[in-house]
Coordinates of C-alpha atoms in Angstrom, one line a residue:
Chain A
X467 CA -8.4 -13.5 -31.6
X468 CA -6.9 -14.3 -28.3
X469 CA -7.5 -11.8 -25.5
X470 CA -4.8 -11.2 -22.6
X471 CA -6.4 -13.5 -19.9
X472 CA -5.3 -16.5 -22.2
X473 CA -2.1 -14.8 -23.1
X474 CA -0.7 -13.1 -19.8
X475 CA 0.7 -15.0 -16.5
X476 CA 0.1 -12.2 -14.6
X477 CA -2.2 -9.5 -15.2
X478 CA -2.6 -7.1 -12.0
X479 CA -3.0 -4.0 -10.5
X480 CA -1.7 -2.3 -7.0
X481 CA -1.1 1.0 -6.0
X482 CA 2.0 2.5 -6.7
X483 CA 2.0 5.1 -3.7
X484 CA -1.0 6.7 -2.4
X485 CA -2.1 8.7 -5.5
X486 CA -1.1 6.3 -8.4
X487 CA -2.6 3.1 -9.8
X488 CA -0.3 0.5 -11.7
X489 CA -0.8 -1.8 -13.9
X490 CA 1.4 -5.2 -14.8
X491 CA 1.3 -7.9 -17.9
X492 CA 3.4 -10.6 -17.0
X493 CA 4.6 -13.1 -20.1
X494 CA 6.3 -16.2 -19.8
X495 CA 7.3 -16.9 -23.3
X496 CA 9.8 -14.1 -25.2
X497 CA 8.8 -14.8 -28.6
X498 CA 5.1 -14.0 -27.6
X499 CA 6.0 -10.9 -25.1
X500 CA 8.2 -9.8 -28.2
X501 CA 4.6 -10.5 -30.6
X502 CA 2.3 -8.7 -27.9
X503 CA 4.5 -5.7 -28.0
X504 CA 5.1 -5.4 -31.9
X505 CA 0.9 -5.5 -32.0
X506 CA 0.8 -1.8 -30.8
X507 CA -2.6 -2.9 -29.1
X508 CA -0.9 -2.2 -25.5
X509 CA 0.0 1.4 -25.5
X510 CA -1.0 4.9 -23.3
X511 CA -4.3 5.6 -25.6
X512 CA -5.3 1.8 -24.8
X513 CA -4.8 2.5 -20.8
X514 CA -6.5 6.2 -21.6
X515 CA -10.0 4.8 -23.3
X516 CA -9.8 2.0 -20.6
X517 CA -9.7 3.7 -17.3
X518 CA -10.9 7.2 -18.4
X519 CA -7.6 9.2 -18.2
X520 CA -5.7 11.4 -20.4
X521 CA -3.1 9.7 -22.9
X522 CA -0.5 12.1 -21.3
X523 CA -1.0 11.0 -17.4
X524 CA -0.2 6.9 -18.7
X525 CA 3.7 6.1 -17.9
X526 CA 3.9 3.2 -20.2
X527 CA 7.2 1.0 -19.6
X528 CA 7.7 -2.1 -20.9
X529 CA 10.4 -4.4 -19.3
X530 CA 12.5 -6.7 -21.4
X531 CA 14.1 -8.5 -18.4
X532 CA 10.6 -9.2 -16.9
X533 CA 9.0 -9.9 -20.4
X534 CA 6.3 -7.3 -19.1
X535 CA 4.4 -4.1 -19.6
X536 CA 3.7 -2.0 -16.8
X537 CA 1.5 0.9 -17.2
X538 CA 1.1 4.2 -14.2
X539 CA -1.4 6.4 -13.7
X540 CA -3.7 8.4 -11.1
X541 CA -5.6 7.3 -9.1
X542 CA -9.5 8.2 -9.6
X543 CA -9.4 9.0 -5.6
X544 CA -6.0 8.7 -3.4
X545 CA -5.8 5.6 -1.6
X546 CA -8.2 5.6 1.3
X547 CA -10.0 9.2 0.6
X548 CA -13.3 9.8 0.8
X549 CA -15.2 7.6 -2.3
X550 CA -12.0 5.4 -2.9
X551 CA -13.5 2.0 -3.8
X552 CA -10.3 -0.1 -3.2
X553 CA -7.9 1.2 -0.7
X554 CA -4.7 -1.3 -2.1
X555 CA -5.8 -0.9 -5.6
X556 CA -5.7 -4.4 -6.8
X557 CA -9.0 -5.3 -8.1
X558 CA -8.9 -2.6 -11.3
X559 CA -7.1 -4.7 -13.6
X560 CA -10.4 -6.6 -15.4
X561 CA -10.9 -4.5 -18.2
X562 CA -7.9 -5.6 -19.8
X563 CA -8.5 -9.2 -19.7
X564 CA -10.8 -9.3 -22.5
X565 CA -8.4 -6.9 -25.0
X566 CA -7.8 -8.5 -27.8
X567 CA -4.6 -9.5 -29.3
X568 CA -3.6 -10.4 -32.8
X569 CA -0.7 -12.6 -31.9
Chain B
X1402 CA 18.1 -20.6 11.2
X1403 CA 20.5 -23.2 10.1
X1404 CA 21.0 -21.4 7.1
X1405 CA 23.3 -18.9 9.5
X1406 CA 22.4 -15.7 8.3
X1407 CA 23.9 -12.6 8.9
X1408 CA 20.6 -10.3 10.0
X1409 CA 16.9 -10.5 10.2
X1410 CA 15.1 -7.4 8.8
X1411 CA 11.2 -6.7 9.1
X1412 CA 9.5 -4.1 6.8
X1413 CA 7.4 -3.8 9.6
X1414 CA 4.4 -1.7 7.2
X1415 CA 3.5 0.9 4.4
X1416 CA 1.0 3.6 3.5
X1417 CA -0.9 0.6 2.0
X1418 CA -3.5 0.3 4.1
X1419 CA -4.4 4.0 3.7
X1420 CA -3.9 6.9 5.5
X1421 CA -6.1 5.7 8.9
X1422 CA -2.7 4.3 10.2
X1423 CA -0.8 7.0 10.1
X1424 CA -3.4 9.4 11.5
X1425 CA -4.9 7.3 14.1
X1426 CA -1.4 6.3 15.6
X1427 CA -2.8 2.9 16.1
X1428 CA -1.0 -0.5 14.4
X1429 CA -2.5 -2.3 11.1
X1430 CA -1.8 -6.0 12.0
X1431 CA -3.3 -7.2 15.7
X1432 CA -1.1 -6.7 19.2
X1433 CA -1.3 -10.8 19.5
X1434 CA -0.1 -10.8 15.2
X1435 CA 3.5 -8.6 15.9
X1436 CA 3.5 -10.0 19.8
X1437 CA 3.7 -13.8 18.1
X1438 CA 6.2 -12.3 15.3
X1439 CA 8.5 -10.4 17.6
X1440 CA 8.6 -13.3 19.8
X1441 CA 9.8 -15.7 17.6
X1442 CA 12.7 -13.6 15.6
X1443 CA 13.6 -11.6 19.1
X1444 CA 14.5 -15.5 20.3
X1445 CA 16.2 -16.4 16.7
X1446 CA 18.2 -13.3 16.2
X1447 CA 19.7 -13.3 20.3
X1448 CA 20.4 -16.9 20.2
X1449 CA 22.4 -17.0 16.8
X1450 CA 23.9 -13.5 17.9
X1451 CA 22.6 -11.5 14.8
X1452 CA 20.8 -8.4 14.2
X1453 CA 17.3 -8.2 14.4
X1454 CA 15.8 -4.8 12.5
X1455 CA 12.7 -3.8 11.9
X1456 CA 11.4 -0.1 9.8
X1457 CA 8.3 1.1 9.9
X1458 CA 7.3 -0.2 13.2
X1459 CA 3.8 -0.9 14.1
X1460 CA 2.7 -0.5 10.4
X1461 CA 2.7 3.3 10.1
X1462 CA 6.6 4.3 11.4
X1463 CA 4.9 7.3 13.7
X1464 CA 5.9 8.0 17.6
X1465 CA 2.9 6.0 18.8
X1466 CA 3.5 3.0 16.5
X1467 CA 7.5 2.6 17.5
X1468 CA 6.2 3.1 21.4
X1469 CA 4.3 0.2 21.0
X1470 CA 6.8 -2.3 19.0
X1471 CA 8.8 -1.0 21.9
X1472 CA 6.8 -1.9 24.5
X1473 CA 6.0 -5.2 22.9
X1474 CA 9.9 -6.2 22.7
X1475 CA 11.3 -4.9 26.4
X1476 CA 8.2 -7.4 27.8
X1477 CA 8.7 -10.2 25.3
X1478 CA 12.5 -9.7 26.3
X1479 CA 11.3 -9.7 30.1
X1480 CA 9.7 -12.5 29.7
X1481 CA 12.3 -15.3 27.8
X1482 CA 14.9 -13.5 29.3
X1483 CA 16.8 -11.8 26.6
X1484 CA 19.5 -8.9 26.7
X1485 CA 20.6 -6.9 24.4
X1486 CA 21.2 -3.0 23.2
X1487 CA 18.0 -2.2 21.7
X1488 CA 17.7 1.2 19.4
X1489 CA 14.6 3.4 18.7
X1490 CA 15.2 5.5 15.7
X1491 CA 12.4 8.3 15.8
X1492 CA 10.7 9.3 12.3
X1493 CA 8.3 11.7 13.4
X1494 CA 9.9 15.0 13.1
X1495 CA 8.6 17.9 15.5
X1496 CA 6.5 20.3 13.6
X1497 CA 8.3 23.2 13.8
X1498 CA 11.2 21.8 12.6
X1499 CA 9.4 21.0 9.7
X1500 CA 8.4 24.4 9.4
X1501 CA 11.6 25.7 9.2
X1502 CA 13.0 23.6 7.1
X1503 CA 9.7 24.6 4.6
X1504 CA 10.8 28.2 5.4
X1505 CA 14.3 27.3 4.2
X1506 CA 13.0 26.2 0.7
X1507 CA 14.1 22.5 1.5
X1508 CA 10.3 20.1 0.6
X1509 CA 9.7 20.0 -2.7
X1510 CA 6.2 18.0 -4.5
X1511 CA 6.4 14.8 -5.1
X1512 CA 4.6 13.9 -8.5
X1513 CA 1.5 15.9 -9.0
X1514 CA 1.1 17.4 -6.0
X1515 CA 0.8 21.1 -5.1
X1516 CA 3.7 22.9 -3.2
X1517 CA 3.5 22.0 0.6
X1518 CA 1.8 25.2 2.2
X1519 CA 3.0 25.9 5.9
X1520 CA -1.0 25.6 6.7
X1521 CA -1.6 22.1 5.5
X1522 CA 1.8 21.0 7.3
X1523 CA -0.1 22.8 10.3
X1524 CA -2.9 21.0 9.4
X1525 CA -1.7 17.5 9.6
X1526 CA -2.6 15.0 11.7
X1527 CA 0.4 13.4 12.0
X1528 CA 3.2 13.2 9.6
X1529 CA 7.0 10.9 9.1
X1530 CA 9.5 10.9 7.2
X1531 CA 11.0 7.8 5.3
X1532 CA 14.3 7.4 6.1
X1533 CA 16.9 5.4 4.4
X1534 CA 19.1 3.0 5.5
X1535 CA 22.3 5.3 7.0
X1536 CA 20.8 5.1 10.6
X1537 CA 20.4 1.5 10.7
X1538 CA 24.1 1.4 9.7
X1539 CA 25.1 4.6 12.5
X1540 CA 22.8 1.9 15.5
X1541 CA 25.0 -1.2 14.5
X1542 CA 28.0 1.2 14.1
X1543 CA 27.1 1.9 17.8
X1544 CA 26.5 -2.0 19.2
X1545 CA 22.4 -2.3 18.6
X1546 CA 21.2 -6.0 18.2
X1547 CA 17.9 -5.3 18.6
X1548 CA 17.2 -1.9 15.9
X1549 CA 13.6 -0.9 16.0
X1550 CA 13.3 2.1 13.4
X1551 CA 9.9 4.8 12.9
X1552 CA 9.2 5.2 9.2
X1553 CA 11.7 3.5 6.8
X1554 CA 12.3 2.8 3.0
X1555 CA 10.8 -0.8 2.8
X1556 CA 14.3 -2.2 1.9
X1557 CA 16.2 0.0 4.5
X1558 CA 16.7 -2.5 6.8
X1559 CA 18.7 -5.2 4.2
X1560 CA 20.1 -2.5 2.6
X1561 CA 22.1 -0.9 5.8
X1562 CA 23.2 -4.5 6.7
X1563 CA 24.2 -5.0 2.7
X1564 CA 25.9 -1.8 2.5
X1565 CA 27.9 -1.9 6.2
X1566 CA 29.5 -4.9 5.2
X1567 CA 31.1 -3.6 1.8
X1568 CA 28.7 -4.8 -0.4
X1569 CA 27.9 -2.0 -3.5
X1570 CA 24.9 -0.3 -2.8
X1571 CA 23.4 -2.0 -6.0
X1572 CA 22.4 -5.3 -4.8
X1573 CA 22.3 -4.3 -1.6
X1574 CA 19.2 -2.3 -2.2
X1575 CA 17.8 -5.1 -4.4
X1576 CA 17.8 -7.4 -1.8
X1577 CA 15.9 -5.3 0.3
X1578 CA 13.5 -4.7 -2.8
X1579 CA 13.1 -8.7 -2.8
X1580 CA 13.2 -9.2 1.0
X1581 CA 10.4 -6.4 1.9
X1582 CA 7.1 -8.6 1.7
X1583 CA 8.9 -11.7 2.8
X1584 CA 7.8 -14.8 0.9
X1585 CA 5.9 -12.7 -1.5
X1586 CA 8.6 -13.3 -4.1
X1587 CA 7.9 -17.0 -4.5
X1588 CA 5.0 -19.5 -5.1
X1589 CA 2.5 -20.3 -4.0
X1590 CA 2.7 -16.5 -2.8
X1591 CA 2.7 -16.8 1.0
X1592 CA 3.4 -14.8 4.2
X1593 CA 6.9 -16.2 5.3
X1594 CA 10.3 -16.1 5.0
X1595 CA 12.9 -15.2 2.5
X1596 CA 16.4 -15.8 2.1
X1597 CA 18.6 -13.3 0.4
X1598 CA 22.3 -13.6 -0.6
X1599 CA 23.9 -10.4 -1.5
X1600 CA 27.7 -11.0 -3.5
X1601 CA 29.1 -8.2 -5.5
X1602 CA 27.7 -8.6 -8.5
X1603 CA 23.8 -9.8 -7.5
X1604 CA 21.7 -11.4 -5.1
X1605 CA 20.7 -14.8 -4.8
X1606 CA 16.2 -15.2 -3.7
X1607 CA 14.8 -18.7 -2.0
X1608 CA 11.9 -19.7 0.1
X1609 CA 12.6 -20.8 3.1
X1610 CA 9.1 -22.8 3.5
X1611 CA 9.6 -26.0 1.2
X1612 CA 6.1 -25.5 0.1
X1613 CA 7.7 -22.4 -1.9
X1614 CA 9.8 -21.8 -4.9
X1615 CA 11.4 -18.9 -6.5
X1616 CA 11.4 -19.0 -10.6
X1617 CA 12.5 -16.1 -12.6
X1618 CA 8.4 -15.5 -13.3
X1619 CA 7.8 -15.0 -9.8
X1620 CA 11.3 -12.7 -9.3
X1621 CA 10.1 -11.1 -12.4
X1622 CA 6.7 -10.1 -10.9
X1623 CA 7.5 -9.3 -7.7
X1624 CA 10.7 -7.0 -9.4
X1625 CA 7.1 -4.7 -10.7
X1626 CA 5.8 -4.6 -7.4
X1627 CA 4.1 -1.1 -6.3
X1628 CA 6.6 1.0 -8.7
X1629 CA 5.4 3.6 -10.9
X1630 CA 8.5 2.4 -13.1
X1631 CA 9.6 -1.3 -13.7
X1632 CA 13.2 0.4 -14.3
X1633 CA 13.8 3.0 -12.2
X1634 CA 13.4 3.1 -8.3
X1635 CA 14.0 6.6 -6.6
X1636 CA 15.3 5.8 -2.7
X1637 CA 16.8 8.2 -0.4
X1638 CA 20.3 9.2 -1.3
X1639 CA 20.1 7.8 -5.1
X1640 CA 18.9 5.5 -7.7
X1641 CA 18.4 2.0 -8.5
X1642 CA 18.2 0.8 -12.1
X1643 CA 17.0 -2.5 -12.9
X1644 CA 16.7 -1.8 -16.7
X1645 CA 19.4 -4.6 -17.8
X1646 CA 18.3 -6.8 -15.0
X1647 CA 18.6 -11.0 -15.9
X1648 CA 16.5 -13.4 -13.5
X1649 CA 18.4 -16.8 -13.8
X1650 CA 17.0 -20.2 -12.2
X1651 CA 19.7 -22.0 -10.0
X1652 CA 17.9 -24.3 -9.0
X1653 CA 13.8 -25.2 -9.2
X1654 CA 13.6 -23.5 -6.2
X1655 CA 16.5 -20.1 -5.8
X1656 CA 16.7 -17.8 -8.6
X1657 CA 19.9 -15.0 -9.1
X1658 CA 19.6 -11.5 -10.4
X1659 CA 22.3 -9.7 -12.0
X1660 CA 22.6 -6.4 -13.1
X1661 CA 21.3 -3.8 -11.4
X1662 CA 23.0 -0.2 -11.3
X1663 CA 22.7 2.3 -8.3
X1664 CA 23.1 6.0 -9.5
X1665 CA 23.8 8.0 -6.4
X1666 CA 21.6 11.6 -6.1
X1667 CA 23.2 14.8 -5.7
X1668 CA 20.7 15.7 -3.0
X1669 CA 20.2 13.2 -1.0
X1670 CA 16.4 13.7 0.5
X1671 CA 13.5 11.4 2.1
X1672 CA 9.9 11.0 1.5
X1673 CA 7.4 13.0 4.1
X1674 CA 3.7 11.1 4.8
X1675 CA 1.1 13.0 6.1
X1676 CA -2.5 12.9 6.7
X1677 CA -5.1 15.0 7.9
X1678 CA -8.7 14.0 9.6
X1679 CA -11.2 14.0 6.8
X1680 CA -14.2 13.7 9.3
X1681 CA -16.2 10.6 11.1
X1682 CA -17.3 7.7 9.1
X1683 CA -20.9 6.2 9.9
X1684 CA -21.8 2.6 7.9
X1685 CA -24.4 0.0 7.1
X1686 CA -24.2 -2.5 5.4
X1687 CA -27.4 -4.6 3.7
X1688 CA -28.5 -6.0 0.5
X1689 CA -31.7 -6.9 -1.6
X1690 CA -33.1 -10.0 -3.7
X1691 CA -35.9 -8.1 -5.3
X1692 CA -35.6 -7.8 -9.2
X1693 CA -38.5 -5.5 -9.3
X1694 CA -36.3 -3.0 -7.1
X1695 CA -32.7 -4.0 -9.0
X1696 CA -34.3 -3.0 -12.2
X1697 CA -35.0 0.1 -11.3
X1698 CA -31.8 0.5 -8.9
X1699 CA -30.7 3.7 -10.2
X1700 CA -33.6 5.8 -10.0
X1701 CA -34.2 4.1 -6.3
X1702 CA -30.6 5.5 -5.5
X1703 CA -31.7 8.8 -6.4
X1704 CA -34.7 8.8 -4.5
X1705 CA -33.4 8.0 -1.6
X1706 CA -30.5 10.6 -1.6
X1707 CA -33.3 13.2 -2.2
X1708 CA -35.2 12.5 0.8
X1709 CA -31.8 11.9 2.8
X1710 CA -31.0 15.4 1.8
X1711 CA -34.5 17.0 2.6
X1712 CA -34.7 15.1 6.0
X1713 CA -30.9 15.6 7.1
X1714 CA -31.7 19.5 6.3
X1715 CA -35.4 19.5 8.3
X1716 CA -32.5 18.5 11.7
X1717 CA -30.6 21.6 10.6
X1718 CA -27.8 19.3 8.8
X1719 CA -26.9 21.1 5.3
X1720 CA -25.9 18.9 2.5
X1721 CA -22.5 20.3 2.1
X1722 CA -21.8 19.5 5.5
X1723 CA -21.7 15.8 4.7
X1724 CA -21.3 12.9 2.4
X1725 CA -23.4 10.0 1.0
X1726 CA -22.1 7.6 -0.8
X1727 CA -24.1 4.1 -1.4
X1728 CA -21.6 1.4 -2.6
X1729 CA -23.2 -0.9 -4.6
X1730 CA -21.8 -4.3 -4.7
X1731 CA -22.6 -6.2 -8.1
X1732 CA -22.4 -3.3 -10.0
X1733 CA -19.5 -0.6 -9.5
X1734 CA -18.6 -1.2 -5.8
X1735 CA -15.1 -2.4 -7.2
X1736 CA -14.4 0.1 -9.5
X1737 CA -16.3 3.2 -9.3
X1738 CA -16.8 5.5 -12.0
X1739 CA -14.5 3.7 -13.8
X1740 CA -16.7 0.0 -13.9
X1741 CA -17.0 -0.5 -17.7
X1742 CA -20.6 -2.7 -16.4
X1743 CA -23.3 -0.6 -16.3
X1744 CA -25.9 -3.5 -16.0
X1745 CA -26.8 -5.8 -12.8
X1746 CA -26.2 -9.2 -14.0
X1747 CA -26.9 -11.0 -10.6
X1748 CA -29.5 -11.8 -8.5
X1749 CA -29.0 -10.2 -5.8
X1750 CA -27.1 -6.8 -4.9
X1751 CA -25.0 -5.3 -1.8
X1752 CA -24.9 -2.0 -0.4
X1753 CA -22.8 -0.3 1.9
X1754 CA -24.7 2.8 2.8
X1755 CA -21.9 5.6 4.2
X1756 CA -22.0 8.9 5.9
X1757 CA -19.0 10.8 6.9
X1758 CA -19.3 14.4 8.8
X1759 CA -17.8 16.5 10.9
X1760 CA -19.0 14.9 14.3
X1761 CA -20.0 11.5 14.7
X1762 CA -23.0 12.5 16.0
X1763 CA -23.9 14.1 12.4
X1764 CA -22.5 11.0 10.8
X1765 CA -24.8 8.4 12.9
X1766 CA -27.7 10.7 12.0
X1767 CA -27.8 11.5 8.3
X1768 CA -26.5 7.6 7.8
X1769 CA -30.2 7.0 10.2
X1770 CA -32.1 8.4 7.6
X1771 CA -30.2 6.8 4.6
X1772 CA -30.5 3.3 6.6
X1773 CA -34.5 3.8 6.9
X1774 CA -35.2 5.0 3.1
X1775 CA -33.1 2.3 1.9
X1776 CA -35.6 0.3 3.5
X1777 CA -39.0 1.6 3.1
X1778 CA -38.7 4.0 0.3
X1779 CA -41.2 2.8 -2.1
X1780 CA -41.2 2.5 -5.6
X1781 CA -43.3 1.9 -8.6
X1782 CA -44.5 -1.9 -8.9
X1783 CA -43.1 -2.9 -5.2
X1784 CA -44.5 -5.7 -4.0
X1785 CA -41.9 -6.3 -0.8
X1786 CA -43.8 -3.9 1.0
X1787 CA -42.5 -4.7 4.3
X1788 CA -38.6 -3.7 3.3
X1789 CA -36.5 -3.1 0.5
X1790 CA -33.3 -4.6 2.4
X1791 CA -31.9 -7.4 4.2
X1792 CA -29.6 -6.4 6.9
X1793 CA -27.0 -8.7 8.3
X1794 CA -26.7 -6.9 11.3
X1795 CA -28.4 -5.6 14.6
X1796 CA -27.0 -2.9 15.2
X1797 CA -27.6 -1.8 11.6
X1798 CA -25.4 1.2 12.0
X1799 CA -22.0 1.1 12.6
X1800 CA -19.1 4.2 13.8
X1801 CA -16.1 3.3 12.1
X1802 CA -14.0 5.9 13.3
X1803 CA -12.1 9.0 12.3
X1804 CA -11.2 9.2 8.5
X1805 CA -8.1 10.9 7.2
X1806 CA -6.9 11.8 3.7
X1807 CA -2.9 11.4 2.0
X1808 CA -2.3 15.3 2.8
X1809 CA 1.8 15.3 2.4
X1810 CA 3.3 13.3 0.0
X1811 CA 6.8 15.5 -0.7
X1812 CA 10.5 15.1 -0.1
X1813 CA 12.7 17.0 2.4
X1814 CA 16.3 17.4 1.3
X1815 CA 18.6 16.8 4.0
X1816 CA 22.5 17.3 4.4
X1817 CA 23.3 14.1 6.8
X1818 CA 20.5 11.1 6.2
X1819 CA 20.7 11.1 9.8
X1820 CA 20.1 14.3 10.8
X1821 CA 15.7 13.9 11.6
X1822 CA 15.9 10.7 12.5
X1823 CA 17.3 10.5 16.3
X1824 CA 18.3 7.7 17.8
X1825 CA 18.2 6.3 21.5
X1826 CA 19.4 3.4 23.5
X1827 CA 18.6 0.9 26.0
X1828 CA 20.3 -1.6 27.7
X1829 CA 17.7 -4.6 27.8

């Protein structure tokens, strides 16, 4: 089954203000940002189990005229606070490149 | 330049780089960095007779940062020979009129944050407010060229310009959305210029670098850029609404976007930053080969923070009164608690041993004792017994400085965008 890292153009992550973390799949094809999104693999429980937050605290938007998925949530630590491992945020996207697919 | 536009706009920083900006009142990029940059549009935008402005001066938008772009312009000026008006357009409200507007009921959370409390607004080291693009607009109403702003909206700038010359606020707040990281809306992703056309009904994106294109991918992407929503983007004074956006190629290289919708706000407010000092940051950095010790890294970690503790106490230095934390690169340096990896798969593994207390005196001290046990502590099976680390550098310990924490994040309703955001003048 194919994962998003052979699926996606773009999968990244970036702060979205100091206390928030968000998340982007990028497509380049409708037809398969159309299949990705009927799959109901890419959804808040998904982000939830992934990143160790609550189901409820995942704004998941998906974005026709972008063909992609964006997904917002806290932060483990605000940007830059005491413990924060990545001040800008844009090296926790990994996890999702291996989720599976069935496309 | 021979594409004659009409203004050159900077978003001159952002909270990216964390709160050490802000609270420091010192600039992100280097003096030589915005000197070079300044230089080179303050020469563009006098000769072609065009606006040149720039929010969020000297990274951070505070009193110190827009002192120094300041300074930086009336001597580059000084030196090619340049005249023009030049606004400043403070951000940094006094405190007490912060106060009183936090009497009056007027900030309000921002997400999940608590109510602002009139201590912590006591307590901050510094703190701005984000304004929007109405005092651009009131410094051209009143003959600025050169418009150097304190703590903007990222598309401010574009937007005031946009908006001033009849343009509907819609695309004139998308092309600041485009225009804010410069080239960063094209590939290969680079650090130069955009053009933006604004018409009625869109905007038109392309690289000015030849090297660069725009396609509707790269629009797309950068469209998701640091939003909490793809959709909708709250600014000062309303909303913009990018839901029934269309990214069409016009050529390989330009791309136009349609369809964007600005919902004005019935209150029209701005975003306050603030920080407060967090303590004093001590580090050292180092890293081991050994397998024998990798194994057992874990248990090691735990060792060491034990005798950390009871040493740092035996100098009077209570635990609470200071923090440890040993990064550990190739295994959950990167993403904390949150690293799905709970296995070392390489060879070797980095540390970045920190202490951050009240003093740096305490700081230097505890991270002393950390910087020793990580090197001699000993452990079952060791056969390194000359050290457990290879440091890079001599000194091993390094001050890094004061640390501050995201303390105000909260908006500030106002009745005239203009009314905490002074403005003064200078002939140049």
């Amino acid at each position: 089954m194919p994962s998003i890292r052979e699926l996606a153009r773009i999968c990244k992550s970036k702060n979205a203000g100091p206390f928030d973390l968000t998340i982007d799949i990028v497509f380049d094809d409708t037809a398969l940002y159309q299949k990705v999104r009927a799959s109901g693999v890419i959804t808040e429980a998904l982000f939830a189990r992934l990143y160790g937050v609550s189901a409820d605290d995942v704004l998941l938007t998906p974005y026709d005229a972008a063909m992609a998925i964006k997904a917002t949530f806290p932060r483990l630590v605000p940007a830059g606070g005491i413990g924060d491992t990545d001040v800008y945020g844009c090296q926790q996207h990994a996890p999702l490149l291996d989720v599976e697919i069935p496309v | 330049m021979a594409r004659a536009p009409h203004v050159i706009g900077v978003d001159g920083g952002s909270v990216d780089p964390g709160p050490y900006y802000l609270g420091a009142g010192v600039p992100f990029c280097s003096v030589m960095a915005i000197r070079r940059d300044l230089r080179l549009m303050l020469r563009a935008a006098i000769a072609a007779r065009i606006p040149l402005m720039i929010g969020t001066s000297g990274g951070a938008g505070g009193a110190p940062h827009l002192e120094l772009t300041a300074r930086l312009v009336r001597e580059i000026a000084a030196e090619e020979g340049l005249h023009f008006r030049l606004a400043l357009i403070e951000a940094e409200p006094p405190r007490v009129e912060l106060q009183r507007r936090l009497a009056a009921g007027r900030i309000r959370p921002l997400g999940k944050q608590p109510p602002l409390t009139a201590e912590a607004l006591d307590r901050a080291s510094r703190v701005v407010g984000m304004m929007g693009p109405e005092p651009f607009m009131e410094a051209l109403d009143n003959g600025a060229q050169v418009i150097l702003a304190g703590r903007a909206s990222d598309p401010a700038p574009w937007a005031a310009a946009a908006i001033r010359a009849q343009l509907p606020p819609a695309p004139a707040w998308y092309a600041g959305k485009m225009l804010e990281c410069g080239a960063t809306p094209s590939i290969p992703k680079g650090h130069d210029c955009l053009l933006v056309t604004v018409r009625e009904d869109g905007v038109e994106c392309e690289p000015m670098n030849p090297i660069r294109r725009c396609t509707p991918l790269s629009i797309a992407n950068h469209s998701l850029h640091e939003n909490s929503s793809p959709i909708h983007h709250i600014e000062p004074g309303g909303m913009l609404d990018t839901s029934d956006c269309r990214f069409d190629a016009l050529s390989d290289r330009a791309v136009r976007i349609s369809g964007m919708r600005w919902t004005p706000a019935s209150q029209y407010t701005v975003k306050l930053e603030g920080v407060e000092f967090a303590g004093h940051r001590c580090i050292s950095i180092c890293g081991t080969r050994d397998p024998l010790l990798i194994a057992r890294l874990p248990l090691f970690l735990e060792e060491v923070r034990g005798i950390v503790r009871e040493k740092a106490a035996a100098f009077g230095v209570a635990p609470e009164s200071y923090a440890l934390i040993i990064r550990t690169y190739g295994l959950d340096g990167v993403m904390g608690a949150r690293e799905p990896v709970q296995q070392v798969a390489g060879h070797e593994v980095g540390f970045v041993i920190e202490v951050i207390a009240e003093t740096p005196e305490i700081a230097a001290a505890v991270l002393g004792i950390a910087r020793t046990n990580m090197l001699h502590t000993d452990f079952p099976g060791r056969l390194c017994r000359e050290g457990n680390m290879a440091f890079p550098f001599s000194p091993s310990d390094i001050p890094v400085g004061p640390v501050y924490r995201f303390s105000i994040h909260h908006v500030l309703e106002l009745d005239n965008p203009c009314e905490i955001f002074p403005i003064t003048y200078e002939e140049i």
